[in-house]
The first five atom37 places (N, CA, C, CB, O) and aatype in JSON, in Angstrom:
{
  "aatype": [12, 14, 1, 11, 14, 0, 0, 9, 15, 6, 6, 5, 0, 2, 6, 12, 6, 6, 16, 3, 14, 19, 19, 2, 2, 11, 11, 3, 6, 9, 6, 2, 10, 2, 1, 10, 10, 0, 0, 19, 10, 3, 18, 10, 15, 3, 3, 6, 19, 6, 19, 9, 3, 9, 6, 18, 10, 10, 6, 2, 16, 6, 7, 10, 1, 6, 17, 17, 2, 5, 18, 1, 6, 1, 2, 1, 11, 11, 9, 6, 6, 6, 9, 16, 5, 0, 10, 7, 3, 10, 15, 9, 6, 6, 10, 6, 2, 10, 1, 6, 11, 9, 1, 7, 2, 6, 11, 6],
  "atom_mask": [
    [1, 1, 1, 1, 1],
    [1, 1, 1, 1, 1],
    [1, 1, 1, 1, 1],
    [1, 1, 1, 1, 1],
    [1, 1, 1, 1, 1],
    [1, 1, 1, 1, 1],
    [1, 1, 1, 1, 1],
    [1, 1, 1, 1, 1],
    [1, 1, 1, 1, 1],
    [1, 1, 1, 1, 1],
    [1, 1, 1, 1, 1],
    [1, 1, 1, 1, 1],
    [1, 1, 1, 1, 1],
    [1, 1, 1, 1, 1],
    [1, 1, 1, 1, 1],
    [1, 1, 1, 1, 1],
    [1, 1, 1, 1, 1],
    [1, 1, 1, 1, 1],
    [1, 1, 1, 1, 1],
    [1, 1, 1, 1, 1],
    [1, 1, 1, 1, 1],
    [1, 1, 1, 1, 1],
    [1, 1, 1, 1, 1],
    [1, 1, 1, 1, 1],
    [1, 1, 1, 1, 1],
    [1, 1, 1, 1, 1],
    [1, 1, 1, 1, 1],
    [1, 1, 1, 1, 1],
    [1, 1, 1, 1, 1],
    [1, 1, 1, 1, 1],
    [1, 1, 1, 1, 1],
    [1, 1, 1, 1, 1],
    [1, 1, 1, 1, 1],
    [1, 1, 1, 1, 1],
    [1, 1, 1, 1, 1],
    [1, 1, 1, 1, 1],
    [1, 1, 1, 1, 1],
    [1, 1, 1, 1, 1],
    [1, 1, 1, 1, 1],
    [1, 1, 1, 1, 1],
    [1, 1, 1, 1, 1],
    [1, 1, 1, 1, 1],
    [1, 1, 1, 1, 1],
    [1, 1, 1, 1, 1],
    [1, 1, 1, 1, 1],
    [1, 1, 1, 1, 1],
    [1, 1, 1, 1, 1],
    [1, 1, 1, 1, 1],
    [1, 1, 1, 1, 1],
    [1, 1, 1, 1, 1],
    [1, 1, 1, 1, 1],
    [1, 1, 1, 1, 1],
    [1, 1, 1, 1, 1],
    [1, 1, 1, 1, 1],
    [1, 1, 1, 1, 1],
    [1, 1, 1, 1, 1],
    [1, 1, 1, 1, 1],
    [1, 1, 1, 1, 1],
    [1, 1, 1, 1, 1],
    [1, 1, 1, 1, 1],
    [1, 1, 1, 1, 1],
    [1, 1, 1, 1, 1],
    [1, 1, 1, 0, 1],
    [1, 1, 1, 1, 1],
    [1, 1, 1, 1, 1],
    [1, 1, 1, 1, 1],
    [1, 1, 1, 1, 1],
    [1, 1, 1, 1, 1],
    [1, 1, 1, 1, 1],
    [1, 1, 1, 1, 1],
    [1, 1, 1, 1, 1],
    [1, 1, 1, 1, 1],
    [1, 1, 1, 1, 1],
    [1, 1, 1, 1, 1],
    [1, 1, 1, 1, 1],
    [1, 1, 1, 1, 1],
    [1, 1, 1, 1, 1],
    [1, 1, 1, 1, 1],
    [1, 1, 1, 1, 1],
    [1, 1, 1, 1, 1],
    [1, 1, 1, 1, 1],
    [1, 1, 1, 1, 1],
    [1, 1, 1, 1, 1],
    [1, 1, 1, 1, 1],
    [1, 1, 1, 1, 1],
    [1, 1, 1, 1, 1],
    [1, 1, 1, 1, 1],
    [1, 1, 1, 0, 1],
    [1, 1, 1, 1, 1],
    [1, 1, 1, 1, 1],
    [1, 1, 1, 1, 1],
    [1, 1, 1, 1, 1],
    [1, 1, 1, 1, 1],
    [1, 1, 1, 1, 1],
    [1, 1, 1, 1, 1],
    [1, 1, 1, 1, 1],
    [1, 1, 1, 1, 1],
    [1, 1, 1, 1, 1],
    [1, 1, 1, 1, 1],
    [1, 1, 1, 1, 1],
    [1, 1, 1, 1, 1],
    [1, 1, 1, 1, 1],
    [1, 1, 1, 1, 1],
    [1, 1, 1, 0, 1],
    [1, 1, 1, 1, 1],
    [1, 1, 1, 1, 1],
    [1, 1, 1, 1, 1],
    [1, 1, 1, 1, 1]
  ],
  "atom_positions": [
    [[-24.13, -13.27, -38.93], [-23.03, -13.74, -38.13], [-22.25, -12.51, -37.65], [-22.13, -14.72, -38.94], [-21.93, -11.63, -38.45]],
    [[-21.93, -12.43, -36.32], [-21.2, -11.28, -35.8], [-19.79, -11.22, -36.38], [-21.13, -11.34, -34.26], [-19.15, -12.24, -36.65]],
    [[-19.35, -10.0, -36.56], [-18.01, -9.82, -37.11], [-16.98, -9.93, -36.0], [-17.9, -8.47, -37.81], [-17.23, -9.56, -34.86]],
    [[-15.84, -10.44, -36.35], [-14.73, -10.56, -35.43], [-14.16, -9.16, -35.19], [-13.62, -11.54, -35.98], [-13.94, -8.41, -36.15]],
    [[-13.93, -8.79, -33.92], [-13.41, -7.45, -33.68], [-12.03, -7.29, -34.3], [-13.35, -7.17, -32.17], [-11.23, -8.22, -34.35]],
    [[-11.77, -6.09, -34.77], [-10.49, -5.82, -35.41], [-9.39, -5.85, -34.36], [-10.51, -4.46, -36.14], [-9.56, -5.36, -33.25]],
    [[-8.27, -6.42, -34.73], [-7.13, -6.48, -33.82], [-6.53, -5.08, -33.7], [-6.06, -7.5, -34.33], [-6.46, -4.32, -34.67]],
    [[-6.11, -4.76, -32.48], [-5.48, -3.46, -32.3], [-3.99, -3.68, -32.08], [-6.12, -2.69, -31.1], [-3.56, -4.68, -31.52]],
    [[-3.24, -2.72, -32.52], [-1.79, -2.84, -32.39], [-1.39, -2.6, -30.94], [-1.06, -1.85, -33.34], [-2.17, -2.07, -30.15]],
    [[-0.19, -3.0, -30.61], [0.32, -2.79, -29.26], [0.4, -1.3, -28.94], [1.7, -3.45, -29.11], [0.14, -0.88, -27.82]],
    [[0.75, -0.51, -29.94], [0.84, 0.94, -29.76], [-0.53, 1.51, -29.4], [1.39, 1.62, -31.04], [-0.65, 2.35, -28.51]],
    [[-1.58, 1.06, -30.11], [-2.92, 1.53, -29.82], [-3.36, 1.1, -28.42], [-3.92, 1.0, -30.87], [-4.0, 1.86, -27.7]],
    [[-3.01, -0.11, -28.06], [-3.35, -0.61, -26.73], [-2.68, 0.24, -25.66], [-2.95, -2.08, -26.57], [-3.29, 0.57, -24.65]],
    [[-1.41, 0.6, -25.87], [-0.69, 1.44, -24.92], [-1.33, 2.81, -24.82], [0.78, 1.57, -25.31], [-1.45, 3.37, -23.73]],
    [[-1.75, 3.38, -25.98], [-2.4, 4.68, -25.97], [-3.71, 4.62, -25.19], [-2.66, 5.16, -27.4], [-4.01, 5.53, -24.42]],
    [[-4.48, 3.56, -25.39], [-5.74, 3.4, -24.68], [-5.48, 3.3, -23.17], [-6.51, 2.15, -25.18], [-6.19, 3.89, -22.36]],
    [[-4.45, 2.55, -22.82], [-4.1, 2.36, -21.42], [-3.69, 3.68, -20.78], [-2.98, 1.34, -21.28], [-4.05, 3.97, -19.64]],
    [[-2.93, 4.47, -21.51], [-2.44, 5.74, -20.98], [-3.57, 6.74, -20.77], [-1.4, 6.33, -21.91], [-3.46, 7.61, -19.9]],
    [[-4.63, 6.64, -21.52], [-5.74, 7.59, -21.37], [-6.75, 7.12, -20.34], [-6.43, 7.79, -22.7], [-7.65, 7.89, -19.98]],
    [[-6.63, 5.91, -19.84], [-7.55, 5.38, -18.84], [-7.11, 5.85, -17.45], [-7.6, 3.82, -18.91], [-6.06, 5.42, -16.97]],
    [[-7.88, 6.72, -16.81], [-7.45, 7.27, -15.51], [-7.33, 6.2, -14.43], [-8.42, 8.33, -15.06], [-6.49, 6.33, -13.55]],
    [[-8.15, 5.16, -14.47], [-8.07, 4.11, -13.47], [-6.72, 3.39, -13.58], [-9.24, 3.1, -13.63], [-6.06, 3.13, -12.58]],
    [[-6.32, 3.08, -14.81], [-5.04, 2.42, -15.03], [-3.91, 3.33, -14.59], [-4.87, 2.02, -16.51], [-2.97, 2.88, -13.94]],
    [[-4.0, 4.61, -14.94], [-2.96, 5.56, -14.54], [-2.86, 5.68, -13.03], [-3.23, 6.94, -15.15], [-1.76, 5.74, -12.49]],
    [[-4.0, 5.7, -12.33], [-3.99, 5.79, -10.87], [-3.34, 4.55, -10.26], [-5.42, 5.95, -10.34], [-2.57, 4.66, -9.31]],
    [[-3.66, 3.38, -10.81], [-3.06, 2.15, -10.31], [-1.55, 2.15, -10.53], [-3.69, 0.94, -10.98], [-0.79, 1.75, -9.65]],
    [[-1.13, 2.6, -11.72], [0.3, 2.67, -12.0], [0.99, 3.63, -11.03], [0.54, 3.12, -13.45], [2.07, 3.33, -10.52]],
    [[0.37, 4.79, -10.79], [0.94, 5.76, -9.86], [1.03, 5.17, -8.46], [0.1, 7.04, -9.85], [2.03, 5.36, -7.76]],
    [[-0.02, 4.46, -8.05], [-0.04, 3.85, -6.73], [1.07, 2.8, -6.61], [-1.41, 3.21, -6.45], [1.75, 2.73, -5.59]],
    [[1.23, 1.99, -7.63], [2.28, 0.97, -7.62], [3.65, 1.61, -7.58], [2.15, 0.05, -8.85], [4.53, 1.17, -6.83]],
    [[3.85, 2.65, -8.38], [5.14, 3.35, -8.38], [5.42, 3.96, -7.01], [5.16, 4.44, -9.46], [6.55, 3.91, -6.53]],
    [[4.41, 4.52, -6.38], [4.58, 5.11, -5.06], [4.93, 4.04, -4.02], [3.31, 5.86, -4.64], [5.82, 4.24, -3.2]],
    [[4.22, 2.91, -4.07], [4.52, 1.83, -3.13], [5.92, 1.27, -3.35], [3.48, 0.71, -3.28], [6.62, 0.95, -2.39]],
    [[6.34, 1.17, -4.61], [7.7, 0.72, -4.91], [8.72, 1.69, -4.33], [7.9, 0.59, -6.43], [9.74, 1.27, -3.79]],
    [[8.44, 3.0, -4.45], [9.35, 4.0, -3.91], [9.44, 3.9, -2.38], [8.9, 5.42, -4.32], [10.53, 3.98, -1.81]],
    [[8.29, 3.73, -1.72], [8.27, 3.6, -0.27], [9.03, 2.35, 0.18], [6.83, 3.55, 0.24], [9.82, 2.4, 1.12]],
    [[8.78, 1.26, -0.5], [9.46, 0.0, -0.15], [10.96, 0.13, -0.35], [8.91, -1.15, -0.99], [11.74, -0.33, 0.48]],
    [[11.37, 0.74, -1.45], [12.8, 0.92, -1.72], [13.44, 1.77, -0.63], [13.01, 1.57, -3.1], [14.55, 1.47, -0.18]],
    [[12.77, 2.84, -0.2], [13.31, 3.7, 0.84], [13.48, 2.93, 2.16], [12.4, 4.93, 1.06], [14.5, 3.06, 2.83]],
    [[12.49, 2.14, 2.51], [12.55, 1.36, 3.74], [13.67, 0.32, 3.65], [11.2, 0.67, 4.03], [14.45, 0.17, 4.59]],
    [[13.75, -0.38, 2.54], [14.79, -1.4, 2.39], [16.18, -0.79, 2.35], [14.55, -2.21, 1.12], [17.13, -1.37, 2.88]],
    [[16.32, 0.37, 1.74], [17.62, 1.06, 1.76], [18.02, 1.36, 3.2], [17.56, 2.37, 0.94], [19.17, 1.14, 3.58]],
    [[17.09, 1.85, 3.98], [17.37, 2.16, 5.38], [17.74, 0.9, 6.15], [16.15, 2.85, 6.03], [18.72, 0.89, 6.91]],
    [[16.96, -0.16, 5.97], [17.21, -1.4, 6.71], [18.53, -2.06, 6.32], [16.08, -2.37, 6.48], [19.16, -2.73, 7.15]],
    [[18.93, -1.88, 5.08], [20.15, -2.54, 4.62], [21.41, -1.68, 4.85], [20.03, -2.88, 3.16], [22.51, -2.11, 4.52]],
    [[21.23, -0.49, 5.4], [22.37, 0.39, 5.67], [23.18, -0.18, 6.84], [21.89, 1.84, 6.0], [22.67, -0.32, 7.95]],
    [[24.44, -0.51, 6.57], [25.3, -1.12, 7.6], [25.59, -0.17, 8.76], [26.6, -1.58, 6.97], [25.95, -0.62, 9.84]],
    [[25.43, 1.12, 8.54], [25.72, 2.09, 9.59], [24.57, 2.22, 10.59], [26.02, 3.45, 8.98], [24.76, 2.76, 11.68]],
    [[23.38, 1.74, 10.22], [22.23, 1.81, 11.12], [22.33, 0.67, 12.12], [20.88, 1.75, 10.33], [22.27, -0.5, 11.74]],
    [[22.48, 1.02, 13.4], [22.6, 0.0, 14.44], [21.26, -0.32, 15.09], [23.58, 0.46, 15.5], [20.99, -1.46, 15.46]],
    [[20.41, 0.7, 15.22], [19.1, 0.53, 15.81], [18.07, 1.06, 14.83], [18.99, 1.25, 17.2], [18.16, 2.2, 14.38]],
    [[17.09, 0.23, 14.5], [16.06, 0.64, 13.55], [15.12, 1.62, 14.24], [15.27, -0.59, 13.0], [14.52, 1.31, 15.27]],
    [[15.0, 2.79, 13.65], [14.18, 3.86, 14.2], [12.98, 4.08, 13.27], [15.0, 5.18, 14.36], [13.08, 4.75, 12.25]],
    [[11.86, 3.5, 13.65], [10.65, 3.59, 12.84], [10.2, 5.04, 12.69], [9.51, 2.75, 13.45], [9.79, 5.46, 11.61]],
    [[10.29, 5.81, 13.76], [9.88, 7.21, 13.7], [10.73, 7.96, 12.68], [9.99, 7.87, 15.08], [10.22, 8.81, 11.95]],
    [[12.03, 7.65, 12.63], [12.91, 8.28, 11.64], [12.43, 7.95, 10.23], [14.37, 7.8, 11.84], [12.35, 8.83, 9.37]],
    [[12.11, 6.68, 10.0], [11.6, 6.27, 8.68], [10.32, 7.02, 8.32], [11.34, 4.76, 8.66], [10.18, 7.52, 7.2]],
    [[9.4, 7.09, 9.26], [8.13, 7.76, 9.0], [8.32, 9.26, 8.74], [7.17, 7.56, 10.18], [7.63, 9.83, 7.89]],
    [[9.23, 9.87, 9.46], [9.48, 11.3, 9.3], [10.23, 11.63, 8.01], [10.25, 11.83, 10.49], [9.99, 12.66, 7.39]],
    [[11.14, 10.75, 7.59], [12.05, 11.08, 6.5], [11.77, 10.37, 5.19], [13.43, 10.76, 6.92], [12.55, 10.49, 4.25]],
    [[10.68, 9.65, 5.11], [10.27, 9.02, 3.86], [8.94, 9.66, 3.44], [10.14, 7.45, 4.0], [7.9, 9.4, 4.05]],
    [[9.0, 10.47, 2.42], [7.82, 11.22, 2.0], [6.65, 10.28, 1.68], [8.15, 12.09, 0.78], [6.77, 9.4, 0.83]],
    [[5.54, 10.49, 2.36], [4.33, 9.73, 2.1], [4.18, 8.46, 2.92], [0.0, 0.0, 0.0], [3.11, 7.85, 2.93]],
    [[5.24, 8.06, 3.61], [5.18, 6.79, 4.37], [4.23, 6.9, 5.55], [6.57, 6.39, 4.85], [3.45, 5.98, 5.81]],
    [[4.3, 8.0, 6.27], [3.4, 8.15, 7.43], [1.94, 8.14, 6.98], [3.72, 9.46, 8.2], [1.11, 7.51, 7.64]],
    [[1.6, 8.81, 5.9], [0.23, 8.84, 5.41], [-0.22, 7.42, 5.02], [0.11, 9.8, 4.2], [-1.34, 7.0, 5.33]],
    [[0.66, 6.71, 4.32], [0.33, 5.34, 3.92], [0.11, 4.48, 5.16], [1.45, 4.74, 3.04], [-0.85, 3.71, 5.21]],
    [[0.98, 4.6, 6.15], [0.89, 3.8, 7.37], [-0.42, 4.08, 8.11], [2.09, 4.07, 8.29], [-1.08, 3.16, 8.59]],
    [[-0.79, 5.37, 8.21], [-2.05, 5.73, 8.88], [-3.25, 5.15, 8.15], [-2.18, 7.25, 8.98], [-4.18, 4.64, 8.78]],
    [[-3.25, 5.22, 6.82], [-4.34, 4.64, 6.03], [-4.41, 3.13, 6.21], [-4.18, 4.99, 4.54], [-5.49, 2.56, 6.34]],
    [[-3.25, 2.49, 6.21], [-3.18, 1.04, 6.39], [-3.76, 0.65, 7.76], [-1.72, 0.54, 6.25], [-4.56, -0.27, 7.85]],
    [[-3.36, 1.36, 8.8], [-3.84, 1.05, 10.14], [-5.34, 1.26, 10.25], [-3.11, 1.91, 11.18], [-6.03, 0.49, 10.91]],
    [[-5.86, 2.31, 9.6], [-7.3, 2.58, 9.64], [-8.08, 1.46, 8.95], [-7.61, 3.93, 8.97], [-9.1, 0.99, 9.46]],
    [[-7.59, 1.04, 7.77], [-8.27, -0.07, 7.06], [-8.23, -1.34, 7.9], [-7.6, -0.33, 5.67], [-9.22, -2.07, 7.98]],
    [[-7.1, -1.6, 8.52], [-6.95, -2.79, 9.34], [-7.85, -2.71, 10.58], [-5.49, -2.98, 9.75], [-8.44, -3.71, 10.98]],
    [[-7.95, -1.52, 11.18], [-8.79, -1.35, 12.36], [-10.24, -1.66, 12.02], [-8.67, 0.09, 12.91], [-10.93, -2.33, 12.78]],
    [[-10.7, -1.16, 10.88], [-12.08, -1.41, 10.47], [-12.32, -2.9, 10.24], [-12.4, -0.62, 9.2], [-13.36, -3.43, 10.62]],
    [[-11.36, -3.56, 9.64], [-11.49, -5.0, 9.39], [-11.58, -5.77, 10.71], [-10.3, -5.52, 8.55], [-12.4, -6.67, 10.85]],
    [[-10.73, -5.42, 11.66], [-10.74, -6.09, 12.96], [-12.05, -5.83, 13.68], [-9.55, -5.62, 13.82], [-12.61, -6.73, 14.3]],
    [[-12.54, -4.58, 13.61], [-13.83, -4.25, 14.24], [-14.95, -5.1, 13.66], [-14.15, -2.76, 14.06], [-15.81, -5.59, 14.39]],
    [[-14.95, -5.27, 12.33], [-15.98, -6.08, 11.69], [-15.89, -7.54, 12.14], [-15.85, -6.0, 10.15], [-16.91, -8.17, 12.4]],
    [[-14.67, -8.06, 12.24], [-14.49, -9.44, 12.69], [-14.96, -9.62, 14.12], [-13.03, -9.86, 12.57], [-15.6, -10.63, 14.44]],
    [[-14.66, -8.65, 14.99], [-15.1, -8.73, 16.38], [-16.62, -8.67, 16.46], [-14.48, -7.59, 17.22], [-17.25, -9.44, 17.19]],
    [[-17.21, -7.76, 15.69], [-18.67, -7.63, 15.68], [-19.33, -8.92, 15.25], [-19.1, -6.48, 14.76], [-20.32, -9.35, 15.84]],
    [[-18.79, -9.54, 14.21], [-19.35, -10.81, 13.74], [-19.19, -11.89, 14.8], [-18.67, -11.25, 12.43], [-20.12, -12.67, 15.04]],
    [[-18.03, -11.95, 15.42], [-17.78, -12.98, 16.44], [-18.68, -12.77, 17.65], [-16.29, -12.96, 16.87], [-19.22, -13.73, 18.21]],
    [[-18.85, -11.52, 18.06], [-19.69, -11.23, 19.23], [-21.15, -11.5, 18.93], [-19.51, -9.79, 19.68], [-21.92, -11.83, 19.83]],
    [[-21.54, -11.36, 17.69], [-22.93, -11.6, 17.31], [-23.34, -13.05, 17.51], [0.0, 0.0, 0.0], [-24.53, -13.34, 17.64]],
    [[-22.38, -13.94, 17.54], [-22.66, -15.37, 17.73], [-22.75, -15.76, 19.2], [-21.6, -16.2, 17.05], [-23.15, -16.88, 19.52]],
    [[-22.37, -14.85, 20.11], [-22.36, -15.17, 21.54], [-23.72, -14.86, 22.17], [-21.24, -14.39, 22.26], [-24.44, -13.96, 21.74]],
    [[-24.04, -15.62, 23.2], [-25.27, -15.37, 23.96], [-25.02, -14.19, 24.9], [-25.72, -16.63, 24.76], [-23.88, -13.77, 25.1]],
    [[-26.1, -13.67, 25.48], [-25.99, -12.57, 26.44], [-25.12, -13.0, 27.61], [-27.4, -12.12, 26.93], [-24.3, -12.22, 28.09]],
    [[-25.3, -14.21, 28.08], [-24.52, -14.71, 29.21], [-23.02, -14.76, 28.87], [-25.01, -16.12, 29.63], [-22.18, -14.37, 29.68]],
    [[-22.71, -15.22, 27.69], [-21.31, -15.29, 27.26], [-20.71, -13.88, 27.13], [-21.18, -16.05, 25.92], [-19.56, -13.65, 27.48]],
    [[-21.51, -12.93, 26.63], [-21.04, -11.55, 26.52], [-20.78, -10.94, 27.9], [-22.06, -10.7, 25.75], [-19.8, -10.23, 28.09]],
    [[-21.68, -11.22, 28.87], [-21.48, -10.7, 30.23], [-20.24, -11.3, 30.87], [-22.71, -11.0, 31.1], [-19.5, -10.6, 31.55]],
    [[-20.0, -12.59, 30.66], [-18.8, -13.24, 31.19], [-17.54, -12.63, 30.56], [-18.83, -14.76, 30.92], [-16.54, -12.41, 31.25]],
    [[-17.59, -12.36, 29.29], [-16.46, -11.74, 28.6], [-16.2, -10.34, 29.14], [-16.73, -11.68, 27.09], [-15.04, -9.96, 29.35]],
    [[-17.27, -9.58, 29.38], [-17.12, -8.23, 29.93], [-16.48, -8.27, 31.31], [-18.49, -7.53, 30.0], [-15.63, -7.45, 31.63]],
    [[-16.89, -9.23, 32.14], [-16.32, -9.35, 33.48], [-14.84, -9.72, 33.41], [-17.09, -10.41, 34.29], [-14.04, -9.22, 34.2]],
    [[-14.47, -10.58, 32.48], [-13.06, -10.95, 32.31], [-12.23, -9.75, 31.91], [-12.91, -12.07, 31.27], [-11.13, -9.54, 32.4]],
    [[-12.78, -8.95, 31.0], [-12.06, -7.76, 30.53], [-11.9, -6.77, 31.68], [-12.8, -7.09, 29.34], [-10.82, -6.21, 31.86]],
    [[-12.95, -6.55, 32.46], [-12.87, -5.65, 33.6], [-11.87, -6.14, 34.63], [-14.24, -5.48, 34.24], [-11.14, -5.35, 35.23]],
    [[-11.83, -7.45, 34.83], [-10.86, -8.03, 35.77], [-9.43, -7.81, 35.32], [0.0, 0.0, 0.0], [-8.55, -7.55, 36.15]],
    [[-9.17, -7.89, 34.01], [-7.82, -7.66, 33.48], [-7.43, -6.19, 33.57], [-7.73, -8.14, 32.03], [-6.25, -5.87, 33.74]],
    [[-8.4, -5.29, 33.46], [-8.11, -3.84, 33.53], [-7.68, -3.45, 34.94], [-9.36, -3.01, 33.11], [-6.87, -2.54, 35.11]],
    [[-8.21, -4.14, 35.95], [-7.89, -3.8, 37.34], [-6.49, -4.24, 37.72], [-8.91, -4.43, 38.29], [-5.88, -3.68, 38.63]],
    [[-5.96, -5.26, 37.04], [-4.64, -5.82, 37.39], [-3.53, -4.95, 36.98], [-4.46, -7.15, 36.79], [-2.37, -5.29, 37.21]]
  ]
}
């Protein structure tokens, strides 16, 4: 009969968690996102700010521009995949009609 695993104390569990680099990376990422969110919310809730300046936020919040660029890149790839899948279901005739519509809109 298999033995029941020994219970570990909360202290041991915390030590194991602290030595796990994946857990530490996730904690660091969460802390960084919390810091970015707090900075943005502080800016938005400032009564002296009359016009929201996104460029100011990106320039003056350490790491926000990098996060935003990564987010946009991930989103771009997702949208490209969705378009590719959607276009794959269209016939050649439907694709040609779509191309003509797009060209017509570019000329306007």
